[in-house]
Amino acid sequence: MNIDYKQLANKYQTPYYVYDFDYITSQYNELKTAFKARKSLLAYAVKANSNLSVIKHLADLGAGADCVSIGEVKRALKVGVQPYKIIFSGVGKIDSEIKEALELGILMINVESSAELDRVETIAKELGKVARISIRVNPNIDPQTHPYISTGLHENKFGVDIDTAKRMYIQCKNSENLDPTGIHLHIGSQLTQLEPIKESVKIVADLVRNLEALKIDLSFFDVGGGLGIVYDDEKLIDTNEYAQSILECLFGLDITVVCEPGRFLVGNSGVFVSKVLYEKINGEKRFVIVDGAMNDLIRPSLYNAYHKIEVLNDNKEFSDCNLVGPVCESGDFFAKNIELPKTEHNDLVAIYSAGAYCFTMASNYNTRGKVAEIAIENGQDRLIRKRETFEDIIALEEEYLK
Ligand code: LLP
């Protein structure tokens, strides 16, 4: 990625996010090709980066969308994702979302509890529709990732156990308003070990075979997302081995593979750029204060996540410091005890691997407007979300002032 951060800072001010769309294309193509031995659908996990232009870029490449709210479903539809490529997941869908999803005719609703299946059945009946159902199975496998982004154990809130899933498929088969269409699993995010994925897919594939014996034939096998990326020096799962081991587990089944990558597609396309405001020393401790903050990029504060950081100056005089933002919280930091060069006012600081779960987790805390987002494609930059103004932030409150 060869991006002139300084020129972008002059043009769009700081802080900003910039995403390399050509990188997203090559990630998409790499994974799609890995699955070429079978019919497959890559349903982009919109939560990773839901900017309309990002979703559209992936939709134009042929991607579907994995959505966790009706808002995400509508984003996907708006930019041309075909309804038959949209999946609606999540443990707590509300009635109005289920109703809308049924009316929009998306590919399938990923159901995560018996109670939810009953709700979907009731709502489908009221609408005189047949709901295409996929059930999220929790294989009770430890994905060996950060506990906050681990989802495949019974102690996590996601999915249902095998026996419950079986009962739910039988309910679907016996219902006029439910169509058992797919099966789903997702054991966690930022996965770097293949073994837990293989084991989980095998468990769920066995269930599919059991269901076939009951004359319940599913069309889609959704392996979820979770492929890890390099933030630091992680050793990654090879995409060909990943696809190959999934396809091996599905041997003999006439089923389309669905995969829901988020981070893998967009994580390393993005860089968050802010500029240095001040340096200060408190006692012994050096702080570098930048104009970006935890409200813009919360992963270090929330998960203690590592993001590679560089000060874009030529200074060779490095020393230990904390890189922090202006928000009034001690938890507002991008890195603690990091070696950074001496900085001047307005030096730029790049925080890498910021394409996934960064802008989408941003907030207006401290009445800070969400920052600008920029795309780079074929060497050309363009704004894909303008910086929020003060007026934007207060717009929904102002009219209620007494
Ligand atoms: N499918 C399902 C059902 C999911 O829950 C997720 C992510 C994905 C797909 C996409 O996973 P990916 O390929 O991006 O790993 N905020 C956290 C990550 C939360 C992930 C939630 N689920 C972070 O910043 O690391």
mmCIF file of C-alpha atoms in Angstrom, residues 7 34 58 75 86 118 152 156 163 180 184 216 256 280 287-288 299 325 329 336 364 386 393 396:
data_model
loop_
_atom_site.group_PDB
_atom_site.id
_atom_site.type_symbol
_atom_site.label_atom_id
_atom_site.label_comp_id
_atom_site.label_asym_id
_atom_site.label_seq_id
_atom_site.Cartn_x
_atom_site.Cartn_y
_atom_site.Cartn_z
ATOM 1 C CA GLN A 7 -1.391 14.797 1.093
ATOM 2 C CA ALA A 34 -9.700 -21.057 -2.430
ATOM 3 C CA LEU A 58 -17.591 -6.069 -2.314
ATOM 4 C CA ARG A 75 -27.324 -1.047 3.848
ATOM 5 C CA ILE A 86 -28.169 -11.807 2.323
ATOM 6 C CA ASP A 118 -41.193 -19.900 17.458
ATOM 7 C CA GLY A 152 -18.076 -21.388 19.916
ATOM 8 C CA ASN A 156 -20.989 -18.181 25.138
ATOM 9 C CA ASP A 163 -29.762 -31.876 20.092
ATOM 10 C CA PRO A 180 -35.047 -25.579 6.673
ATOM 11 C CA HIS A 184 -24.575 -22.165 10.498
ATOM 12 C CA ILE A 216 -34.279 -32.838 5.894
ATOM 13 C CA THR A 256 -23.282 -24.741 -1.122
ATOM 14 C CA LYS A 280 4.180 16.127 27.741
ATOM 15 C CA PHE A 287 2.840 11.113 26.672
ATOM 16 C CA VAL A 288 2.238 11.815 23.012
ATOM 17 C CA ARG A 299 -9.909 -1.684 20.130
ATOM 18 C CA GLY A 325 -6.080 10.911 22.688
ATOM 19 C CA GLU A 329 -10.666 8.787 30.334
ATOM 20 C CA LYS A 336 1.119 2.070 26.304
ATOM 21 C CA ASN A 364 -19.653 10.494 19.594
ATOM 22 C CA LYS A 386 -17.590 13.110 5.368
ATOM 23 C CA ILE A 393 -24.138 15.494 16.277
ATOM 24 C CA LEU A 396 -31.652 14.663 16.724
#
